[in-house]
mmCIF file of C-alpha atoms in Angstrom:
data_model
loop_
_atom_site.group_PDB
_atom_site.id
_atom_site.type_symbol
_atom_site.label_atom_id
_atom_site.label_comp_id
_atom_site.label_asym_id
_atom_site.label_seq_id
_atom_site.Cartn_x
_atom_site.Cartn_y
_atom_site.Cartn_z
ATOM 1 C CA UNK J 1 11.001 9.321 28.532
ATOM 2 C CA UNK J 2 10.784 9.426 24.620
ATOM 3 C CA UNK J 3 7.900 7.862 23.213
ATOM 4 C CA UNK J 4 10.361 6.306 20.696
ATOM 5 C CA UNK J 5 10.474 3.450 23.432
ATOM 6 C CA UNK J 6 7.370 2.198 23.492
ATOM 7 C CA UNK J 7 6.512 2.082 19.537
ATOM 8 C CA UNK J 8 7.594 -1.037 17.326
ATOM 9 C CA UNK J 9 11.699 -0.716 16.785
ATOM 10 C CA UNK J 10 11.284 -1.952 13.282
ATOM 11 C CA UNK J 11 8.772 1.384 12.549
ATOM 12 C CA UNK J 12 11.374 3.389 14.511
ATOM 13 C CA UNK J 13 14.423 2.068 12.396
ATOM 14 C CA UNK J 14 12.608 2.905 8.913
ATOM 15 C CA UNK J 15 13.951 5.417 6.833
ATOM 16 C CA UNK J 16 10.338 7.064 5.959
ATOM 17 C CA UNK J 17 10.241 7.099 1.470
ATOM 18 C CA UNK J 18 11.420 10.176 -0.175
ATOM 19 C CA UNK J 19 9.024 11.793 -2.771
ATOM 20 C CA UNK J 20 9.832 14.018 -5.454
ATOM 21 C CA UNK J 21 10.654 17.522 -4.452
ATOM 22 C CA UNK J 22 6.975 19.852 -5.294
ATOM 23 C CA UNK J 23 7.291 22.529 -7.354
ATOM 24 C CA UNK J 24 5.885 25.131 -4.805
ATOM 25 C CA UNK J 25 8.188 24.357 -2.112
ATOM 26 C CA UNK J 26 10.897 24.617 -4.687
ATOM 27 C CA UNK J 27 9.970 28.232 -5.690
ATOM 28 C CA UNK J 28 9.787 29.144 -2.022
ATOM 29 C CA UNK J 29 12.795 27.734 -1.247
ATOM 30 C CA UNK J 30 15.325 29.273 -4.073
ATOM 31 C CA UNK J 31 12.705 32.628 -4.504
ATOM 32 C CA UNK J 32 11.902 31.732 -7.876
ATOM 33 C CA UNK J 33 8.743 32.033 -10.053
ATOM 34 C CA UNK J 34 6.370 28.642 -10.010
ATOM 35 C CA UNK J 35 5.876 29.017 -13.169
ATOM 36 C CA UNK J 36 9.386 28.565 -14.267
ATOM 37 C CA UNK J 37 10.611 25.469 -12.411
ATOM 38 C CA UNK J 38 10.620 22.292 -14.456
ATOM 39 C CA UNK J 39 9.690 19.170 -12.295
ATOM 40 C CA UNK J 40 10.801 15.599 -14.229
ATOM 41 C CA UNK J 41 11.251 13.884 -10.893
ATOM 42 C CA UNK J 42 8.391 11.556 -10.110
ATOM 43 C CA UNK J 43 6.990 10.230 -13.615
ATOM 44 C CA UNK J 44 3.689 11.951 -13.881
ATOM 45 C CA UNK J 45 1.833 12.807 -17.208
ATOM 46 C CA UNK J 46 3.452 16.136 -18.770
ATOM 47 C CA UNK J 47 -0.026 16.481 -20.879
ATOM 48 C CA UNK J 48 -1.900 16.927 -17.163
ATOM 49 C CA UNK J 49 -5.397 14.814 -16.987
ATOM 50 C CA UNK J 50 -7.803 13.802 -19.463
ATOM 51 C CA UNK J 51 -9.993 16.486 -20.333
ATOM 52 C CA UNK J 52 -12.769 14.025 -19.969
ATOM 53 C CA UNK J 53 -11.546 13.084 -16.716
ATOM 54 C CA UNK J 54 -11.474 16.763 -15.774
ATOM 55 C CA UNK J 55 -15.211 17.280 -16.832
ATOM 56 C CA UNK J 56 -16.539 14.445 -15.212
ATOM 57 C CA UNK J 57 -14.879 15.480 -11.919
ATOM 58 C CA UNK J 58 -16.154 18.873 -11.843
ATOM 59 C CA UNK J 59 -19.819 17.105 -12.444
ATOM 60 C CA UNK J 60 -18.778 15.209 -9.569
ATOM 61 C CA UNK J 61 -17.855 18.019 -7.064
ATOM 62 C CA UNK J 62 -21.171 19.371 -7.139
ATOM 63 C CA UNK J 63 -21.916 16.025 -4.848
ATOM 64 C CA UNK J 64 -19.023 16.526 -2.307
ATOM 65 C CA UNK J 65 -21.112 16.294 0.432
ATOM 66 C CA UNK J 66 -21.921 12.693 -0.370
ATOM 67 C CA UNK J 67 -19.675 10.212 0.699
ATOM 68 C CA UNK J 68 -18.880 8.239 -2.078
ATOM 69 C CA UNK J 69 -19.747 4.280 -3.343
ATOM 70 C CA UNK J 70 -17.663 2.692 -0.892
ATOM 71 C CA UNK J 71 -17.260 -0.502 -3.107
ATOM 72 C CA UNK J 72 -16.843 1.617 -6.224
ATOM 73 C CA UNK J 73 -19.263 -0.384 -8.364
ATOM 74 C CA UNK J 74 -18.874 2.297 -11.493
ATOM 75 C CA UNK J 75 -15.104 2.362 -10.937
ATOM 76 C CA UNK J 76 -14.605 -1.300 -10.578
ATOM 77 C CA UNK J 77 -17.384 -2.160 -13.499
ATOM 78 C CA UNK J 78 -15.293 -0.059 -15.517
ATOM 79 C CA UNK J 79 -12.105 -1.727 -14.908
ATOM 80 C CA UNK J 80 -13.660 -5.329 -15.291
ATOM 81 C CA UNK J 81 -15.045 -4.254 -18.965
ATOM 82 C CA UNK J 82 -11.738 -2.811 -19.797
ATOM 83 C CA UNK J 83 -10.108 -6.042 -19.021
ATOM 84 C CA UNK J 84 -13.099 -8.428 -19.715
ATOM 85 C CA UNK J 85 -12.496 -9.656 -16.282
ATOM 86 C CA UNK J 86 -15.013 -10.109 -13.450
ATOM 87 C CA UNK J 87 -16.010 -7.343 -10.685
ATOM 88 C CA UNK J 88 -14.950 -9.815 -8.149
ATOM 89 C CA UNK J 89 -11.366 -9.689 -9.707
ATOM 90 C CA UNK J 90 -10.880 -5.906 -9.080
ATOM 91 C CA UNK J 91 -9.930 -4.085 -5.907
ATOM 92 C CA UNK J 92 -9.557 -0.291 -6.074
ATOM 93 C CA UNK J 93 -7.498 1.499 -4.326
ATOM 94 C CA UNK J 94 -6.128 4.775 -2.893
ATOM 95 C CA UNK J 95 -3.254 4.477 -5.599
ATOM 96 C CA UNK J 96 -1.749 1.045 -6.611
ATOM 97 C CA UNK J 97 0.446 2.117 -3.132
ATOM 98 C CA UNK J 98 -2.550 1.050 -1.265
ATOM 99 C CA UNK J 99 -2.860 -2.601 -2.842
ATOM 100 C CA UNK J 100 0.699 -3.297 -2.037
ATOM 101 C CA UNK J 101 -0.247 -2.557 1.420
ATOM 102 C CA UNK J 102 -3.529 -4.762 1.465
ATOM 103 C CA UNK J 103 -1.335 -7.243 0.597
ATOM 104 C CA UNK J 104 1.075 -7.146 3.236
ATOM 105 C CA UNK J 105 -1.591 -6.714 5.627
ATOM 106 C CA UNK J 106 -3.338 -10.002 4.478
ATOM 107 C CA UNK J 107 -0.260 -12.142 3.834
ATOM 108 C CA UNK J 108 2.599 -10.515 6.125
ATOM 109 C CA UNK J 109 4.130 -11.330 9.553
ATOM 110 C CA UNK J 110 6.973 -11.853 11.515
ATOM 111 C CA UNK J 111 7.518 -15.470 10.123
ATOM 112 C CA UNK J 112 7.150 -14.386 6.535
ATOM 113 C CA UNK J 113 8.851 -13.870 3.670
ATOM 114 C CA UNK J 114 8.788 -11.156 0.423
ATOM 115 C CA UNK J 115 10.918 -11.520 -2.191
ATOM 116 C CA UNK J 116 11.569 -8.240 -4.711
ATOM 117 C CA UNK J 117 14.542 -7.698 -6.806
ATOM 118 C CA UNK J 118 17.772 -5.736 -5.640
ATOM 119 C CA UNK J 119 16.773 -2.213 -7.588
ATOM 120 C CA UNK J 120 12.748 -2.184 -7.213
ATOM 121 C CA UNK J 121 10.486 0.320 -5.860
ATOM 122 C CA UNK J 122 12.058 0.809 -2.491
ATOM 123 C CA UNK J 123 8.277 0.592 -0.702
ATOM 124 C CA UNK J 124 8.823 -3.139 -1.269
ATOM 125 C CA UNK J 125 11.254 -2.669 1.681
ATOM 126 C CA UNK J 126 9.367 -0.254 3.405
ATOM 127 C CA UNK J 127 6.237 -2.664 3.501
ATOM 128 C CA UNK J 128 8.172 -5.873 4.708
ATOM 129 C CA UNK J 129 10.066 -4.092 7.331
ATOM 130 C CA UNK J 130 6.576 -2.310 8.738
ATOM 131 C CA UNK J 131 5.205 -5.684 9.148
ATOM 132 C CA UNK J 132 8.230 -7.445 10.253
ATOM 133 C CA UNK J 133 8.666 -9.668 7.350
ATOM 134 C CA UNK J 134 11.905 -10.998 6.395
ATOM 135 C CA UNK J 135 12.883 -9.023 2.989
ATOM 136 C CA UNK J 136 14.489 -10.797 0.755
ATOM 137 C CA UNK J 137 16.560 -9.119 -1.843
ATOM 138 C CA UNK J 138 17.477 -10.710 -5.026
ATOM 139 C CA UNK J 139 19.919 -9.327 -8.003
ATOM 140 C CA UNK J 140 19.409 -8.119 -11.002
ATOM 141 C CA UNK J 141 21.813 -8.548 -13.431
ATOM 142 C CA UNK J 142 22.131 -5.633 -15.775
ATOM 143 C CA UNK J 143 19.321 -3.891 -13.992
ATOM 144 C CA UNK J 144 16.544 -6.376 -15.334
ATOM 145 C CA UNK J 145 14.383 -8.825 -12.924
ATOM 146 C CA UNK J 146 16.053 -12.145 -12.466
ATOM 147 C CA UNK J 147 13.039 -14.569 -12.017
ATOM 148 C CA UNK J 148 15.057 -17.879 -11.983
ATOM 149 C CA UNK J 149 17.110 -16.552 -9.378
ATOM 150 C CA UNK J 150 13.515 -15.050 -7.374
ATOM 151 C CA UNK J 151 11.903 -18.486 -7.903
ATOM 152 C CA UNK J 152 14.741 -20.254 -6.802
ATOM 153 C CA UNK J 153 14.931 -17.683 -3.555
ATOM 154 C CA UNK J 154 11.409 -19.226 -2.342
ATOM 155 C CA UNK J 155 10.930 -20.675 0.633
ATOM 156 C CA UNK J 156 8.141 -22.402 2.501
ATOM 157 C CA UNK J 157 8.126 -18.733 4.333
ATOM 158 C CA UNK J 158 7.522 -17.103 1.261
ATOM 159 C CA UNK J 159 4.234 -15.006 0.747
ATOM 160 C CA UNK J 160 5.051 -12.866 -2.101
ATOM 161 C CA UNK J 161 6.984 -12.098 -4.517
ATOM 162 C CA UNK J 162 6.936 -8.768 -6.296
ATOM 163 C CA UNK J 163 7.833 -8.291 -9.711
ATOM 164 C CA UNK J 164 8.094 -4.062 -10.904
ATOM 165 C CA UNK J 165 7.435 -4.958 -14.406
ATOM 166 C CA UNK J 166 8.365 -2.251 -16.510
ATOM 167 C CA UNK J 167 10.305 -1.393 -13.436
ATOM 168 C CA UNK J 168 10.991 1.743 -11.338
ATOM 169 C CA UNK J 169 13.652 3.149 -11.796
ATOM 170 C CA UNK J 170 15.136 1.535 -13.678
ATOM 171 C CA UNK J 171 13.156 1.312 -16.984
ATOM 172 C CA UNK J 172 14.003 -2.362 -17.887
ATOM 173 C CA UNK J 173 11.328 -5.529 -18.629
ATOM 174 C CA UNK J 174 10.928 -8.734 -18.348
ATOM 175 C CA UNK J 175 9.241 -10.868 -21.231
ATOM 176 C CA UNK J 176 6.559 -13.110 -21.588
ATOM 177 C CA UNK J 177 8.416 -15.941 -21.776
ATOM 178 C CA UNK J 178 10.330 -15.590 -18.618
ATOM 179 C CA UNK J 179 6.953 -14.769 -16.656
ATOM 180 C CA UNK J 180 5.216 -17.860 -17.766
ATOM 181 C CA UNK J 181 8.700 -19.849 -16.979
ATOM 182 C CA UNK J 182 8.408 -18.115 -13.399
ATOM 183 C CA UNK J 183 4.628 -19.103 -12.841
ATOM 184 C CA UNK J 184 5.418 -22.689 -13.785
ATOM 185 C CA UNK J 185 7.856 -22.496 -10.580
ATOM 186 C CA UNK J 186 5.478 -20.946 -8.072
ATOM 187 C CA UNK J 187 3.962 -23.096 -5.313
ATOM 188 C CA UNK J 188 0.622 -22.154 -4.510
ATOM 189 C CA UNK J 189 1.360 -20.576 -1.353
ATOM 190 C CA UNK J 190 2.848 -17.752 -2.829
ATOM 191 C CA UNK J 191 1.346 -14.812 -4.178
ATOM 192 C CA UNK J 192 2.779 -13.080 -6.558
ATOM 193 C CA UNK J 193 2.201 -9.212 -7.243
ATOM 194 C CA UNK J 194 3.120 -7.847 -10.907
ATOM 195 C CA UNK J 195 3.426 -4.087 -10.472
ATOM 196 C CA UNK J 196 2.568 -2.741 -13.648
ATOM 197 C CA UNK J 197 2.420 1.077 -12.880
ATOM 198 C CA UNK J 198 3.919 1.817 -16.722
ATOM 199 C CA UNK J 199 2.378 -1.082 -18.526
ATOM 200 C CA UNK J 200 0.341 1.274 -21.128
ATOM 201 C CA UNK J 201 3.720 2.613 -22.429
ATOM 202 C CA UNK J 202 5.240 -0.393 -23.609
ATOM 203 C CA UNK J 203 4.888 -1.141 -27.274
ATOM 204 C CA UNK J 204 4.913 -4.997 -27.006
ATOM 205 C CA UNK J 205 3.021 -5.613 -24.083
ATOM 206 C CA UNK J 206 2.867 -9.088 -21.918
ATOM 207 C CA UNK J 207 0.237 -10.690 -20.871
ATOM 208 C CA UNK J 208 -0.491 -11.160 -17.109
ATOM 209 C CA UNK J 209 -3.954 -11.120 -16.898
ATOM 210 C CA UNK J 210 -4.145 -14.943 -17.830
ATOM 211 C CA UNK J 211 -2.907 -15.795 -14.529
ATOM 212 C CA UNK J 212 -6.104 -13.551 -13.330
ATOM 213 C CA UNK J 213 -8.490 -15.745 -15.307
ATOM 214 C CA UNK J 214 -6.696 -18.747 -14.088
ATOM 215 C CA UNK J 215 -7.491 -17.646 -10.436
ATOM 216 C CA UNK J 216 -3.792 -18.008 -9.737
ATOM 217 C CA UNK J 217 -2.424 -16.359 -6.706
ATOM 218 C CA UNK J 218 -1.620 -13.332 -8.407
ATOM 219 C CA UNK J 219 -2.061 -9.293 -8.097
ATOM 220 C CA UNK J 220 -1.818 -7.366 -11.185
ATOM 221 C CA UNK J 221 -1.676 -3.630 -10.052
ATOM 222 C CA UNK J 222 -2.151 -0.744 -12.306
ATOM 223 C CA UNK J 223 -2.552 2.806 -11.941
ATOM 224 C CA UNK J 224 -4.816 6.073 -13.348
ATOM 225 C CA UNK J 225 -1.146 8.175 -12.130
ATOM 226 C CA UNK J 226 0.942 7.621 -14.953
ATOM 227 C CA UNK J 227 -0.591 7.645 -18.264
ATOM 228 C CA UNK J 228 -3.807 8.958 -17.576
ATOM 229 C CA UNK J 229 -2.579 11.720 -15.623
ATOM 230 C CA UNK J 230 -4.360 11.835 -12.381
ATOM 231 C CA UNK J 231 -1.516 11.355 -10.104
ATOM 232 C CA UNK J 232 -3.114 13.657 -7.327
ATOM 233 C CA UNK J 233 -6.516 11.696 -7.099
ATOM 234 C CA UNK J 234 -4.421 8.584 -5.779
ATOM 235 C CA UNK J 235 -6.459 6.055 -7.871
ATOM 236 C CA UNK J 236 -5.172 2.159 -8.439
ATOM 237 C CA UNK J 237 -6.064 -1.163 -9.121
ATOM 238 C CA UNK J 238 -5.614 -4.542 -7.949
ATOM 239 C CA UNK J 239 -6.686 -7.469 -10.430
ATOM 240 C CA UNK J 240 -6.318 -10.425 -8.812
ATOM 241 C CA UNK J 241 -7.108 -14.144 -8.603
ATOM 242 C CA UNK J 242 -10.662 -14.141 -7.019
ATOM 243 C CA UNK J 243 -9.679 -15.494 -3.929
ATOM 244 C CA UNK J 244 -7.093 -12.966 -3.321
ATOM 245 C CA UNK J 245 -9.115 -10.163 -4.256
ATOM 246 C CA UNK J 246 -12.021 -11.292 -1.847
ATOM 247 C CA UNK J 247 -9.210 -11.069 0.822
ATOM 248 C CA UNK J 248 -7.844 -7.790 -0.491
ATOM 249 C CA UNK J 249 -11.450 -6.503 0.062
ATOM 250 C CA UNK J 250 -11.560 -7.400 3.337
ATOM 251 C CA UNK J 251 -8.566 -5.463 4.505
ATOM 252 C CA UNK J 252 -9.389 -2.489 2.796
ATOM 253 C CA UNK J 253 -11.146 0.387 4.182
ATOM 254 C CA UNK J 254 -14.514 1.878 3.291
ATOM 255 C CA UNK J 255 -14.393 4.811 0.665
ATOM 256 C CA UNK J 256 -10.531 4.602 0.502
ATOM 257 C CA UNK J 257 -10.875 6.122 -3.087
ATOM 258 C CA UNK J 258 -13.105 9.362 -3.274
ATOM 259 C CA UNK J 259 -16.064 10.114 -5.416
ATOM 260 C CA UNK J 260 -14.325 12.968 -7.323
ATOM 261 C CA UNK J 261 -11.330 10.616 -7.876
ATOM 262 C CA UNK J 262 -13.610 7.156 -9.250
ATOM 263 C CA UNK J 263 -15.662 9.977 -11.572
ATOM 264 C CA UNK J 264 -12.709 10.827 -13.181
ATOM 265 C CA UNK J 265 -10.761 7.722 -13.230
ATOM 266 C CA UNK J 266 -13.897 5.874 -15.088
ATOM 267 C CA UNK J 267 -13.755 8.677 -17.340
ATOM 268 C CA UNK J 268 -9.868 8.720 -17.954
ATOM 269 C CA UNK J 269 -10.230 4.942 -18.887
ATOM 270 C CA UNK J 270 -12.488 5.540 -21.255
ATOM 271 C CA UNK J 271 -10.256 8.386 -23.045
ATOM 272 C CA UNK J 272 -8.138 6.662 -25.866
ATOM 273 C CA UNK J 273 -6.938 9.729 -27.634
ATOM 274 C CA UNK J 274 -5.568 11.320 -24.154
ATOM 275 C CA UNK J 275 -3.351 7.800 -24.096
ATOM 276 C CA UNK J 276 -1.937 7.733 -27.396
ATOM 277 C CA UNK J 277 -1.402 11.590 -27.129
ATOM 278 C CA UNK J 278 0.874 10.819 -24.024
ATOM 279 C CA UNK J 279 2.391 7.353 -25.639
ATOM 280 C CA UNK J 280 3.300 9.477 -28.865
ATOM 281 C CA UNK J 281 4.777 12.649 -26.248
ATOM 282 C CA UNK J 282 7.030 9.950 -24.242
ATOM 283 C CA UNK J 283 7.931 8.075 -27.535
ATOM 284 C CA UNK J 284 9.442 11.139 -28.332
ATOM 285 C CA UNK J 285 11.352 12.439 -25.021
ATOM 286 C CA UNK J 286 12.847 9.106 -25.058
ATOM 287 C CA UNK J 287 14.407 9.085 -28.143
ATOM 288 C CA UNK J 288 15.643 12.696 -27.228
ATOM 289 C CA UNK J 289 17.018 11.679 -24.360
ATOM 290 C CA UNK J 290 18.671 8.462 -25.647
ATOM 291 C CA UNK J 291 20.186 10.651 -28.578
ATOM 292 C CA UNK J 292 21.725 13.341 -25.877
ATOM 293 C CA UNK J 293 23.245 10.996 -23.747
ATOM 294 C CA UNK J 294 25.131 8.726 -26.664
ATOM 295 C CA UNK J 295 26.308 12.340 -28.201
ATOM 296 C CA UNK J 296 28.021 12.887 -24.640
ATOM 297 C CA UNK J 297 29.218 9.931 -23.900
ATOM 298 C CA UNK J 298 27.022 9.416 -20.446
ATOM 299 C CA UNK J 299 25.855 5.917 -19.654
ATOM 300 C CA UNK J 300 21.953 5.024 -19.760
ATOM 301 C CA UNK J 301 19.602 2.320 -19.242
ATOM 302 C CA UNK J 302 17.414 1.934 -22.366
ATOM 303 C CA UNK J 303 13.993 2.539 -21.060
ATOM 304 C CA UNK J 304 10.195 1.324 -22.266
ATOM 305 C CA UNK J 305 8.421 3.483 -18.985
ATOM 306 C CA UNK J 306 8.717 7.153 -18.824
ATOM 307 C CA UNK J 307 11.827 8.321 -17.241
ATOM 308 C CA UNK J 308 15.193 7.366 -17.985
ATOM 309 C CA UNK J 309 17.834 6.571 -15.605
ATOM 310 C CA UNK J 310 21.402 8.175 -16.512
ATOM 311 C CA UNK J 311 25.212 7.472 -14.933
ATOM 312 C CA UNK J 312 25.873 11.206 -13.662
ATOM 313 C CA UNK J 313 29.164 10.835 -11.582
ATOM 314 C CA UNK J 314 27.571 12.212 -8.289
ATOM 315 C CA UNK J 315 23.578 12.151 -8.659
ATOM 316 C CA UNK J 316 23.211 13.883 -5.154
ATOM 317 C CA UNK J 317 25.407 16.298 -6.339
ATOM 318 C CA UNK J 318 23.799 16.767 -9.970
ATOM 319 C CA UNK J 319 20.527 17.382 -8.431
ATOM 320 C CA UNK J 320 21.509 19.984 -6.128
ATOM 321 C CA UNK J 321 22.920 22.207 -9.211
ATOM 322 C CA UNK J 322 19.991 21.462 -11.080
ATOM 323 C CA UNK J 323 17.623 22.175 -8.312
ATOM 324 C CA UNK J 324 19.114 25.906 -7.865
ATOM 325 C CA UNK J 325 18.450 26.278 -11.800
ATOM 326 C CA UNK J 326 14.936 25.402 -11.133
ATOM 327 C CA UNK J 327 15.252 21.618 -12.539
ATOM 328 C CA UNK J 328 13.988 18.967 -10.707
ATOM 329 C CA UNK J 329 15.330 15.532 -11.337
ATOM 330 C CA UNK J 330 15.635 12.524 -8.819
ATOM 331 C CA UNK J 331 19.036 11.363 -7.107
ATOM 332 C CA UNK J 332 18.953 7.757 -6.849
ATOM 333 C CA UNK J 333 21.128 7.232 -3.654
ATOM 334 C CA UNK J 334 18.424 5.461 -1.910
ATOM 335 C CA UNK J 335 17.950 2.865 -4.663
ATOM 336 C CA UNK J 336 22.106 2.180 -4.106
ATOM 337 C CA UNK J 337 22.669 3.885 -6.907
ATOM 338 C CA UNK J 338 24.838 7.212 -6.017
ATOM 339 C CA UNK J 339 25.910 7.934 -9.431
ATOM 340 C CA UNK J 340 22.791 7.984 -10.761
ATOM 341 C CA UNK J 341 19.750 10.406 -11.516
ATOM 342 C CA UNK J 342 16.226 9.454 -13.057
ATOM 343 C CA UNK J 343 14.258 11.949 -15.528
ATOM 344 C CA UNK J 344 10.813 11.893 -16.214
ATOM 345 C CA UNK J 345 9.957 12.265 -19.665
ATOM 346 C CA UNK J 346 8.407 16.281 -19.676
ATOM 347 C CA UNK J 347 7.448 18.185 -23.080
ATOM 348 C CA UNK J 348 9.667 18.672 -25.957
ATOM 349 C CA UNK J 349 10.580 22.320 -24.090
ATOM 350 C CA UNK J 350 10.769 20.577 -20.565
ATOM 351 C CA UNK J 351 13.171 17.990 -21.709
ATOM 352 C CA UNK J 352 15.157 20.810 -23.770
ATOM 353 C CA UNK J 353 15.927 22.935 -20.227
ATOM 354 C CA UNK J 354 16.312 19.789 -18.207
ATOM 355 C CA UNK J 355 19.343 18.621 -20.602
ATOM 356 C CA UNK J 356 20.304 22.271 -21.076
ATOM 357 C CA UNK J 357 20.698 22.450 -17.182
ATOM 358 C CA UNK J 358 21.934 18.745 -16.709
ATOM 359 C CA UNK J 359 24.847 19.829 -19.103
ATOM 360 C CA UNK J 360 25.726 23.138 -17.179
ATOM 361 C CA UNK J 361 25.988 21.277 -13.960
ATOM 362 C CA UNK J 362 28.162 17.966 -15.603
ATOM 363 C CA UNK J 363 31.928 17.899 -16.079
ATOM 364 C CA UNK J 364 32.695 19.205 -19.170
ATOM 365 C CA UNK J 365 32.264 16.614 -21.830
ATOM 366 C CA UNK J 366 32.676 16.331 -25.645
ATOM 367 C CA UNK J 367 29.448 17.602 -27.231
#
């Protein structure tokens, strides 16, 4: 008899997340040269890592046979100076992915709720359905978080809430104004997690972290992935009301984030000039982008992360063409939206062939 029977239906039903297509299987794949492929499918750092970050984890290697601080004192020292906010409010983890898990772990069961909006990061889903939680899916008007329509969703069943904020994929942002309007709505046995993966891009930024201070029942997760680079160490952050975080700790594993990882995150945090490098590089692919797709007519959301989500007739279709050309982009079928793709923002020459090859693949338009 399959095994399939005797393993939770609701882990058996999931449709397991899709990551950006590597590089490497790519080449192998279509027979082409590594070197050649351009990959603007899953938002890293075009610049690579800090080059402080990469010196501090070669230092670091030379102790690989160590196991590493299991409660990350540096790491988590360094994060609480950053944010003048207290060790007890930070919880690291093995990418922000992990801290979205602690919380479901800690707040999650069959009788509970999580609220997200309709075109969020799809692990939202993923999470509630893996602990049986009742997902509740709320729209979003022109692609940006409705938080009226989220508060009013809660229930006495309602853990947490989960506001993508800039969110993925879709680029959009919610203001400071509707946040603290939201917070005056939410009952204290809520928790509410603001996933701020592409915070350091935005140019006016909101301010969360006041909820932290206020020991609300919040989570605000960030990530060393996206502008610092260091997408392969897996490094995140949760800060969080004190309470939660001391519950965060306790369903979190031992050494979950490496010693060659917290090295070069504490370094990475420390590196200014490597952030305002990659600010000034995605300042610029934006505006490229935005540009290209007016000139042809294609319809955009206006983004402050860095990627860009564009109206492409058939996305699955549009990334298989642009795949065999070597250009990696991601369809967005899974986030119910077939006609869509989302580009990461590469290099000036990266977002030249990715628009070269988008354009080969399109109808043909008026350019």
């Amino acid at each position: 008899m399959p095994i399939n029977q005797y393993a939770n239906s609701f882990v058996c039903d999931l449709v397991a997340y899709e990551t950006g297509k590597p590089i490497d299987e790519t080449a192998r794949e279509l027979g082409l040269d590594p070197a050649s492929i351009v990959k603007v499918a899953s938002n890293e750092n075009p610049l690579g890592p800090s080059p402080k970050a990469k010196a501090a984890m070669r230092e670091a290697l030379e102790e690989a046979n160590l196991y590493p601080d299991g409660a990350g004192f540096r790491l988590r020292t360094a994060i609480a100076e950053k944010y003048d906010l207290g060790l007890e409010n930070v919880v690291i983890g093995n990418g922000s992915n992990e801290i979205i898990e602690l919380l479901c772990h800690s707040f999650l069961n069959r009788d509970a709720e999580l609220i997200a909006a309709e075109h969020a990061f799809v692990v939202y889903k993923l999470m509630a359905t893996l602990f049986g939680a009742k997902y509740v899916e709320v729209p979003d008007p022109g692609f940006i978080h409705d938080l009226e329509g989220m508060a009013d969703a809660i229930t006495p069943n309602t853990r947490l809430v989960f506001i993508a904020n800039p969110n993925n994929p879709t680029g959009t942002v919610v203001g400071q104004e509707a946040i603290d309007r939201f917070m005056e709505r939410v009952p204290e046995h809520v928790v509410v997690c603001f996933d701020e993966a592409y915070f350091e891009f935005l140019d006016e930024p909101f301010d969360t972290l006041k909820f932290v201070r206020q020991n609300r029942n919040v989570a605000v997760l960030r990530t060393c992935s996206k502008i610092h680079g260091l997408a392969a160490l897996r490094v995140g952050y949760g800060l969080c009301g004190k309470d939660v975080a001391a519950i965060l700790q306790k369903a979190r594993q031992p050494f979950n984030v490496n010693a060659i990882a917290q090295a070069g995150a504490v370094a990475a945090l420390k590196d200014d000039e490597h952030v305002e490098q990659t600010r000034a590089v995605n300042k610029q692919g934006l505006d490229f982008y935005e540009a290209a797709f007016r000139t042809r007519g294609l319809e955009f959301v206006p983004s402050v992360a860095n990627f860009i989500l564009v109206n492409v007739g058939d996305g699955d279709r549009v990334f298989k063409e642009m795949l065999k050309q070597g250009v990696i982009v991601r369809a967005m079928r899974g986030y119910k939206l077939p006609d869509w793709v989302r580009i990461s923002i590469g290099t000036a020459e990266q977002n030249a062939r990715c628009l070269e090859v988008l354009d080969s693949v399109l109808t043909p338009v008026a350019v």
